[in-house]
Amino acid sequence: MKPKIKPHFVLIIALALFGFIIAIGINPIVANTVPINHTPLDKNPLYFEQQGKQLYTIKDFTGAIERWQQAAKIYAEQQDVIGHARVLTNLALAYQQIGSFEQAREQIDRSLSLLRTQAAGSENSAYLQVLAQTLNTQGILQLARGEVEEASITWQNATEIYQQVGDRTGVIRSSINLASALKNLGMHRRAYKLLTQVEQDLQQQPDSLLKAAALRNYGDILRLMGELKQARQTLNQSLVIARKLGSLEDRVKALFALGNNWHANKNARQALKYYQQALIVCRQEPTCRAGNLPLQVNLALLKLFLGTENWQQAKELLPKIESSLTNLSLDRTNIYQQINFAHSLLELKQKQLEWTKNIPWQKIEFILADAAQKVENTSNIRAKTYILGLQGQVYERQQQWSKAEKLTQQALLLAQTINAPEIRYLWQWQLGRIFQAEGNYAKAIAVYTEAVNILQSLSQDLTAINVDIQYSFRESVEPVYRELVSLLLNSDSSGKISQENLIQARDIIESLQLAELNNFFKEACLDTKSVQIDNIDRQAAVIYPIILRDRLEIIVSISQKPLRHYSTAIDREKLEATIEQLNQTIVIRSRRQFYASAGQIYDWLIRPVLKDLRENNITTIIFVPDGSLRNVPLAALYDGKHYLIEQYRLALTPGLQLLAPRSLEQIELKTLAVGLTKQREQFPPLAYVERELAKIKAETPSTVLLNEDFTLEALEKQIELSRFPIVHIATHGQFSSSLDQTFLLAWDSRININELDSILQTRNLTQAEAIELLVLSACETAAGDERAALGLAGMAVRAGARSTLATLWAVNDRSTAQLMSKFYQELTKKDISKAEAIRQAQLKLLHTAEYQHPFYWAAYVLLGNWL
């Protein structure tokens, strides 16, 4: 069956081709079955073929081409079709390394044409082996041209032929190729499945460099999937094999991959350690020293230093990188190292440090001009568009708008010719900034809107955006949305903002919320339909607070009313500092220091909209919190006399992307209640969990799994075999902005989001089958993680429940037992919503002398359907 790959998500990454051949360890194809030839050296094609292989291995691609051309000529004279085809395939590999794609294509076409002349009745293994190798190379070249479906079919054919001749190594090799392509295309799930199969096969085989390469690729995919711990285990296994087999280059690559893993894990110290080890090992081997691996590692180090604001070490690294760039050979990866360096210098200039004034704009212009000259006569359009775009950015930073616009338009045109939306949106964004700086707001909004549209079309592959240049989501995706919203919410000359602009701004901020979740999961995670609030609850208002650089914007949606808009001038830094102050002081039970920050945030978020809320008899407020506002305990916002929870029911949502809403009175309440009371790992015992679960059982029919009975397998079995509308999990857990740091603690293991998803999806997400309410009791957001609540939203979304009740910090388990008892009492009543049930439970604690402090009750947040 023809693979179904959506053309819209085709992201051919410029480093991919080089990665297939070098990083994965695919050498030029020389069949082991070729007989020894005793003819004189100048007439012996095998002599030139082997010389070409040696030169290719040390990255002397021009020398390799010369030797293989001699070999090809002799094979042609001898009418040795198989040998001739094999060498032409090798030539194709060498030509693509120097960017000569037309010549590479010509060689592979000639090789296949020769093999077709022998096809009739030619089923010998030598023929089939070369045919499979040629198809494998053809797939690489097809992928480089953007022909993803064709490449997939070609690799499938190559795999079948390898299987036919019993070449298990060939099968693994072609599978690794396909998985690496999928990885670079952002199709991480497919690559993960492929490499998981390969890894299982490899574990049964003896250690080899191919096994080390496969494990390294598998580890890299796991990193992109957010499985950082498992990725490190896999990468360490690859490193052990490389050490055992004495391959210094494979050791360097494994160490480099481990450094990238720790960098992704936000552990700069460990990342630095592995990067430095990679450089030390590389210096021991002349070929590695002379290659581009040291440059790749140093560029990664520079990114690390920029991210950690280690300016002195960044400054000391610049001369080393400049020196390495001076003598670069002409291949695709080296071009991208130049582009990477120019981008890093642009980042440094943007920091406006005193010493960066000594980095002249002319230096960045020269690096980019040199890179442009190197690719001028090649078909490397992808590199050309990056170079033009960055040249435009250099002029943008110098406020030379005319030159900046011209170069950016040229970059955009090239990106369009190769159907590269992941690049195109960058230059649309850049044009938007230029038009805005020139005061042409209509044009700016138009191109910004197009950039956002492209990002939305790429929503399943956001993690693949600019893999070459290594931008992060927060640097290269989030600002596009926010800057467009900022433009849309700039009032016109009359001081008003049109409904059209308000609606577009609201929709864009919802899209950003979903894009963040997609990025969190490294894949699209929502498949639900938007529901208008008019159709849900006419006494509910949706508040969209939007954090911009210089102000806080608020859009209010009320049933059957035009959208309302309020703006408060406040620096983002001040807003986030106030939020942080509230989060630090509200957990101090002996004091009321939180009043100041809780009151300030109330004044920013609620006071401007109070008139609208009262005039429309609003009883429920639904927040679509933005950025660090996700971490705010909204129930504790304070107007000077009362907390917000005393006035309104509250709920959160990453957007009105809900399962069809219905109230609990329509279903028969039944609860699966699980929890831990005993100490597990480093987590302390939760003494009152048993009482909490007992009170739940007293209020609703329940199945209870406690301590040893609460295992991953037992939870899965209960979910699969029974139909519980409510699942209550009372255990330690953590929500983090990192996927692998978001988990729930079972008796026998930690349950991560993907595992929870797998457990809860054992039943169909239909109207009748969906979990109505998931309660996560005793969990908390990760300390010091400003985006930790993203993990909370992610857990709620991935669970597939209509509603999730969770806590922002580790609350007192004794007060939790009382709150949960009241919550379930309220749920059993008719005509009461989940939002009202949790509100009444919070109010009960608030009105109890022992638990008046919001530490005990404000941590609870309801996400999703509030009915």
Short mmCIF file of C-alpha atoms in Angstrom, two decimals, residues 217-545:
data_model
loop_
_atom_site.label_atom_id
_atom_site.label_comp_id
_atom_site.label_asym_id
_atom_site.label_seq_id
_atom_site.Cartn_x
_atom_site.Cartn_y
_atom_site.Cartn_z
CA ASN A 217 19.25 7.68 16.25
CA TYR A 218 16.71 5.99 18.49
CA GLY A 219 17.98 8.00 21.45
CA ASP A 220 17.69 11.20 19.45
CA ILE A 221 14.09 10.39 18.52
CA LEU A 222 13.29 9.65 22.15
CA ARG A 223 14.71 13.06 23.06
CA LEU A 224 12.46 14.76 20.51
CA MET A 225 9.52 12.78 21.90
CA GLY A 226 10.28 14.14 25.36
CA GLU A 227 11.38 10.75 26.75
CA LEU A 228 14.67 12.17 27.97
CA LYS A 229 15.48 9.53 30.57
CA GLN A 230 14.94 6.59 28.20
CA ALA A 231 16.82 8.52 25.52
CA ARG A 232 19.86 8.84 27.79
CA GLN A 233 19.81 5.10 28.53
CA THR A 234 19.75 4.34 24.80
CA LEU A 235 22.48 6.86 24.00
CA ASN A 236 24.66 5.46 26.79
CA GLN A 237 24.26 1.99 25.27
CA SER A 238 25.39 3.41 21.91
CA LEU A 239 28.36 5.02 23.65
CA VAL A 240 29.36 1.72 25.32
CA ILE A 241 29.32 -0.08 21.95
CA ALA A 242 31.37 2.67 20.30
CA ARG A 243 33.96 2.41 23.08
CA LYS A 244 34.03 -1.37 22.87
CA LEU A 245 34.59 -1.31 19.10
CA GLY A 246 37.16 1.47 19.32
CA SER A 247 35.32 3.91 17.08
CA LEU A 248 36.31 7.36 18.26
CA GLU A 249 34.01 9.09 15.78
CA ASP A 250 30.98 7.13 17.01
CA ARG A 251 31.99 7.91 20.59
CA VAL A 252 32.06 11.62 19.75
CA LYS A 253 28.64 11.44 18.12
CA ALA A 254 27.17 9.61 21.11
CA LEU A 255 28.69 12.11 23.54
CA PHE A 256 27.40 14.97 21.40
CA ALA A 257 23.91 13.44 21.38
CA LEU A 258 24.05 13.07 25.18
CA GLY A 259 25.02 16.72 25.46
CA ASN A 260 22.00 17.67 23.35
CA ASN A 261 19.84 15.48 25.60
CA TRP A 262 20.97 17.21 28.78
CA HIS A 263 20.59 20.58 27.06
CA ALA A 264 16.97 19.67 26.29
CA ASN A 265 16.60 18.65 29.92
CA LYS A 266 17.67 22.17 30.94
CA ASN A 267 20.73 20.80 32.71
CA ALA A 268 23.44 23.09 31.40
CA ARG A 269 26.15 21.60 33.64
CA GLN A 270 25.67 18.06 32.31
CA ALA A 271 25.30 19.30 28.74
CA LEU A 272 28.60 21.18 29.07
CA LYS A 273 30.27 18.06 30.48
CA TYR A 274 29.31 15.88 27.51
CA TYR A 275 30.10 18.52 24.90
CA GLN A 276 33.56 18.94 26.42
CA GLN A 277 34.10 15.17 26.52
CA ALA A 278 33.12 14.97 22.85
CA LEU A 279 35.78 17.55 21.99
CA ILE A 280 38.45 15.78 24.06
CA VAL A 281 37.78 12.42 22.39
CA CYS A 282 37.67 14.00 18.93
CA ARG A 283 41.14 15.50 19.39
CA GLN A 284 42.56 11.96 19.74
CA GLU A 285 41.69 11.07 16.14
CA PRO A 286 43.14 13.01 13.16
CA THR A 287 40.13 12.36 10.90
CA CYS A 288 37.70 13.55 13.56
CA ARG A 289 39.92 16.53 14.33
CA ALA A 290 40.02 17.50 10.66
CA GLY A 291 36.29 16.99 10.14
CA ASN A 292 33.38 19.18 11.11
CA LEU A 293 32.35 17.43 14.34
CA PRO A 294 34.40 19.83 16.54
CA LEU A 295 32.70 22.74 14.82
CA GLN A 296 29.25 21.21 15.38
CA VAL A 297 30.01 20.69 19.07
CA ASN A 298 31.42 24.21 19.48
CA LEU A 299 28.35 25.70 17.84
CA ALA A 300 26.17 23.71 20.26
CA LEU A 301 28.32 25.04 23.11
CA LEU A 302 27.82 28.58 21.85
CA LYS A 303 24.03 28.04 21.87
CA LEU A 304 24.34 26.68 25.41
CA PHE A 305 26.33 29.71 26.58
CA LEU A 306 23.86 32.09 24.93
CA GLY A 307 20.96 30.33 26.63
CA THR A 308 22.62 30.46 30.06
CA GLU A 309 23.93 34.02 29.51
CA ASN A 310 27.48 32.83 30.03
CA TRP A 311 28.85 35.70 28.01
CA GLN A 312 32.52 35.30 28.87
CA GLN A 313 32.70 31.70 27.67
CA ALA A 314 30.69 32.63 24.58
CA LYS A 315 33.19 35.40 23.87
CA GLU A 316 36.15 33.00 24.27
CA LEU A 317 34.54 30.46 21.93
CA LEU A 318 34.04 32.83 19.00
CA PRO A 319 37.68 32.81 17.72
CA LYS A 320 37.74 28.96 17.72
CA ILE A 321 34.59 28.80 15.66
CA GLU A 322 35.82 31.49 13.26
CA SER A 323 39.07 29.60 12.78
CA SER A 324 37.21 26.36 12.05
CA LEU A 325 35.00 28.10 9.52
CA THR A 326 37.99 29.40 7.56
CA ASN A 327 39.03 26.05 6.08
CA LEU A 328 35.66 24.38 5.65
CA SER A 329 35.17 22.05 2.71
CA LEU A 330 32.19 22.60 0.45
CA ASP A 331 29.51 20.28 1.73
CA ARG A 332 25.97 20.80 2.92
CA THR A 333 26.59 20.41 6.63
CA ASN A 334 29.45 22.91 6.63
CA ILE A 335 27.31 25.50 4.88
CA TYR A 336 24.82 25.18 7.68
CA GLN A 337 27.53 25.58 10.29
CA GLN A 338 28.30 28.95 8.71
CA ILE A 339 24.63 29.89 8.73
CA ASN A 340 24.33 28.74 12.35
CA PHE A 341 27.29 30.87 13.37
CA ALA A 342 25.91 33.94 11.63
CA HIS A 343 22.60 33.42 13.43
CA SER A 344 24.36 33.12 16.80
CA LEU A 345 26.24 36.35 16.13
CA LEU A 346 22.93 38.03 15.35
CA GLU A 347 21.61 36.78 18.69
CA LEU A 348 24.64 38.21 20.47
CA LYS A 349 24.25 41.58 18.78
CA GLN A 350 20.63 41.64 19.90
CA LYS A 351 21.73 41.31 23.55
CA GLN A 352 23.45 44.71 23.21
CA LEU A 353 26.29 43.78 25.53
CA GLU A 354 29.20 46.17 25.70
CA TRP A 355 31.71 43.75 24.16
CA THR A 356 29.39 42.77 21.29
CA LYS A 357 29.84 46.27 19.90
CA ASN A 358 33.21 44.94 18.73
CA ILE A 359 31.42 42.45 16.47
CA PRO A 360 30.90 44.56 13.35
CA TRP A 361 27.86 44.03 11.17
CA GLN A 362 30.30 43.65 8.31
CA LYS A 363 31.64 40.42 9.85
CA ILE A 364 28.18 38.80 9.85
CA GLU A 365 27.59 40.12 6.32
CA PHE A 366 30.89 38.59 5.19
CA ILE A 367 30.10 35.16 6.70
CA LEU A 368 26.73 35.10 4.95
CA ALA A 369 28.17 36.43 1.68
CA ASP A 370 30.84 33.72 1.77
CA ALA A 371 28.20 31.06 2.37
CA ALA A 372 26.14 32.51 -0.50
CA GLN A 373 29.13 32.28 -2.83
CA LYS A 374 29.71 28.64 -1.88
CA VAL A 375 26.15 27.63 -2.72
CA GLU A 376 25.75 29.93 -5.74
CA ASN A 377 26.33 27.20 -8.35
CA THR A 378 24.58 24.44 -6.44
CA SER A 379 20.94 23.42 -6.24
CA ASN A 380 20.88 23.89 -2.47
CA ILE A 381 17.87 26.22 -2.50
CA ARG A 382 17.23 25.63 1.18
CA ALA A 383 20.60 27.06 2.17
CA LYS A 384 20.15 29.96 -0.25
CA THR A 385 16.83 30.99 1.28
CA TYR A 386 18.29 30.86 4.80
CA ILE A 387 21.24 33.00 3.73
CA LEU A 388 19.06 35.61 2.03
CA GLY A 389 16.69 35.70 4.98
CA LEU A 390 19.48 36.24 7.50
CA GLN A 391 21.03 38.88 5.26
CA GLY A 392 17.66 40.61 5.36
CA GLN A 393 17.68 40.30 9.14
CA VAL A 394 21.10 41.96 9.33
CA TYR A 395 19.71 45.00 7.51
CA GLU A 396 16.51 44.87 9.59
CA ARG A 397 18.60 45.16 12.77
CA GLN A 398 20.41 48.14 11.24
CA GLN A 399 17.02 49.68 10.33
CA GLN A 400 17.84 49.71 6.63
CA TRP A 401 14.27 48.81 5.79
CA SER A 402 14.43 48.93 2.00
CA LYS A 403 17.35 46.49 1.76
CA ALA A 404 15.85 44.31 4.48
CA GLU A 405 12.54 44.07 2.64
CA LYS A 406 14.16 43.28 -0.72
CA LEU A 407 16.32 40.44 0.63
CA THR A 408 13.48 39.02 2.72
CA GLN A 409 11.17 38.99 -0.30
CA GLN A 410 13.85 37.12 -2.27
CA ALA A 411 14.23 34.58 0.56
CA LEU A 412 10.44 34.15 0.68
CA LEU A 413 10.25 33.57 -3.08
CA LEU A 414 12.91 30.84 -2.90
CA ALA A 415 11.16 29.15 0.03
CA GLN A 416 7.97 29.09 -2.03
CA THR A 417 9.71 27.45 -4.99
CA ILE A 418 10.73 24.44 -2.88
CA ASN A 419 7.45 24.22 -0.96
CA ALA A 420 9.12 24.81 2.41
CA PRO A 421 6.42 26.24 4.69
CA GLU A 422 8.62 25.78 7.75
CA ILE A 423 11.01 28.35 6.21
CA ARG A 424 8.40 30.47 4.48
CA TYR A 425 6.69 31.48 7.71
CA LEU A 426 10.01 32.85 9.03
CA TRP A 427 10.30 35.31 6.18
CA GLN A 428 6.59 36.23 6.39
CA TRP A 429 7.20 37.03 10.04
CA GLN A 430 10.31 39.03 9.18
CA LEU A 431 8.40 40.99 6.53
CA GLY A 432 5.72 41.70 9.12
CA ARG A 433 8.27 43.21 11.48
CA ILE A 434 9.72 45.33 8.67
CA PHE A 435 6.29 46.60 7.54
CA GLN A 436 5.36 47.36 11.16
CA ALA A 437 8.59 49.32 11.66
CA GLU A 438 7.74 51.32 8.53
CA GLY A 439 4.27 52.04 9.89
CA ASN A 440 2.46 49.99 7.24
CA TYR A 441 0.16 48.15 9.68
CA ALA A 442 -2.25 46.76 7.07
CA LYS A 443 0.57 44.99 5.22
CA ALA A 444 2.11 43.90 8.52
CA ILE A 445 -1.14 42.29 9.68
CA ALA A 446 -1.57 40.56 6.31
CA VAL A 447 1.86 38.91 6.31
CA TYR A 448 1.73 38.10 10.04
CA THR A 449 -1.63 36.42 9.45
CA GLU A 450 -0.12 34.37 6.64
CA ALA A 451 2.76 33.35 8.94
CA VAL A 452 0.30 32.18 11.61
CA ASN A 453 -1.76 30.32 9.00
CA ILE A 454 1.37 28.46 7.92
CA LEU A 455 2.18 27.60 11.54
CA GLN A 456 -1.33 26.26 12.05
CA SER A 457 -1.02 24.13 8.93
CA LEU A 458 2.19 22.74 10.41
CA SER A 459 0.63 22.14 13.83
CA GLN A 460 1.51 18.44 13.80
CA ASP A 461 5.14 19.17 13.05
CA LEU A 462 6.04 22.23 15.11
CA THR A 463 8.99 20.39 16.61
CA ALA A 464 10.53 20.11 13.15
CA ILE A 465 10.56 23.84 12.50
CA ASN A 466 14.09 25.00 11.75
CA VAL A 467 15.86 21.90 12.93
CA ASP A 468 18.80 23.21 10.88
CA ILE A 469 19.09 26.47 12.77
CA GLN A 470 17.88 25.07 16.10
CA TYR A 471 15.29 27.66 17.03
CA SER A 472 13.12 26.89 20.02
CA PHE A 473 9.34 27.12 20.21
CA ARG A 474 9.48 30.14 22.49
CA GLU A 475 11.90 31.94 20.17
CA SER A 476 10.46 31.13 16.77
CA VAL A 477 6.78 30.23 17.13
CA GLU A 478 5.24 31.91 20.15
CA PRO A 479 6.37 35.47 19.25
CA VAL A 480 4.67 35.29 15.84
CA TYR A 481 1.28 34.78 17.51
CA ARG A 482 1.85 37.43 20.16
CA GLU A 483 3.15 40.08 17.77
CA LEU A 484 0.13 39.58 15.50
CA VAL A 485 -2.22 39.88 18.48
CA SER A 486 -0.40 43.05 19.50
CA LEU A 487 -0.95 44.51 16.03
CA LEU A 488 -4.62 43.54 15.99
CA LEU A 489 -5.23 45.09 19.40
CA ASN A 490 -3.68 48.43 18.51
CA SER A 491 -6.59 50.86 18.44
CA ASP A 492 -7.31 52.94 15.35
CA SER A 493 -7.34 56.74 15.21
CA SER A 494 -10.70 56.79 17.02
CA GLY A 495 -9.29 54.74 19.87
CA LYS A 496 -11.47 51.73 19.05
CA ILE A 497 -10.74 48.17 18.00
CA SER A 498 -13.06 46.46 15.54
CA GLN A 499 -14.97 43.29 16.41
CA GLU A 500 -13.25 41.64 13.47
CA ASN A 501 -9.84 42.31 15.02
CA LEU A 502 -11.01 41.19 18.47
CA ILE A 503 -12.39 37.92 17.09
CA GLN A 504 -9.16 37.26 15.16
CA ALA A 505 -7.04 38.08 18.22
CA ARG A 506 -9.11 35.71 20.39
CA ASP A 507 -8.85 32.92 17.83
CA ILE A 508 -5.11 33.41 17.49
CA ILE A 509 -4.47 33.24 21.23
CA GLU A 510 -6.51 30.01 21.39
CA SER A 511 -4.43 28.66 18.51
CA LEU A 512 -1.28 29.53 20.44
CA GLN A 513 -2.53 27.56 23.44
CA LEU A 514 -3.07 24.49 21.25
CA ALA A 515 0.27 25.00 19.49
CA GLU A 516 2.03 25.00 22.87
CA LEU A 517 0.37 21.70 23.76
CA ASN A 518 1.33 20.24 20.39
CA ASN A 519 4.90 21.30 21.04
CA PHE A 520 4.75 19.88 24.57
CA PHE A 521 3.71 16.47 23.24
CA LYS A 522 5.83 16.70 20.06
CA GLU A 523 2.68 15.88 18.07
CA ALA A 524 -0.91 17.02 17.59
CA CYS A 525 -2.78 16.04 20.74
CA LEU A 526 -6.29 17.45 20.28
CA ASP A 527 -8.89 16.13 17.92
CA THR A 528 -11.99 17.88 19.19
CA LYS A 529 -14.34 20.50 17.82
CA SER A 530 -14.67 24.04 19.07
CA VAL A 531 -17.91 24.79 20.92
CA GLN A 532 -19.26 28.32 21.19
CA ILE A 533 -19.95 29.50 24.73
CA ASP A 534 -23.48 30.52 23.70
CA ASN A 535 -24.23 26.83 23.29
CA ILE A 536 -22.67 25.84 26.62
CA ASP A 537 -23.64 28.20 29.42
CA ARG A 538 -25.30 31.59 29.07
CA GLN A 539 -24.29 32.57 32.59
CA ALA A 540 -20.61 31.98 31.90
CA ALA A 541 -18.03 34.47 30.65
CA VAL A 542 -14.76 33.51 29.03
CA ILE A 543 -11.82 35.76 29.88
CA TYR A 544 -8.75 35.73 27.66
CA PRO A 545 -5.86 37.53 29.38
#
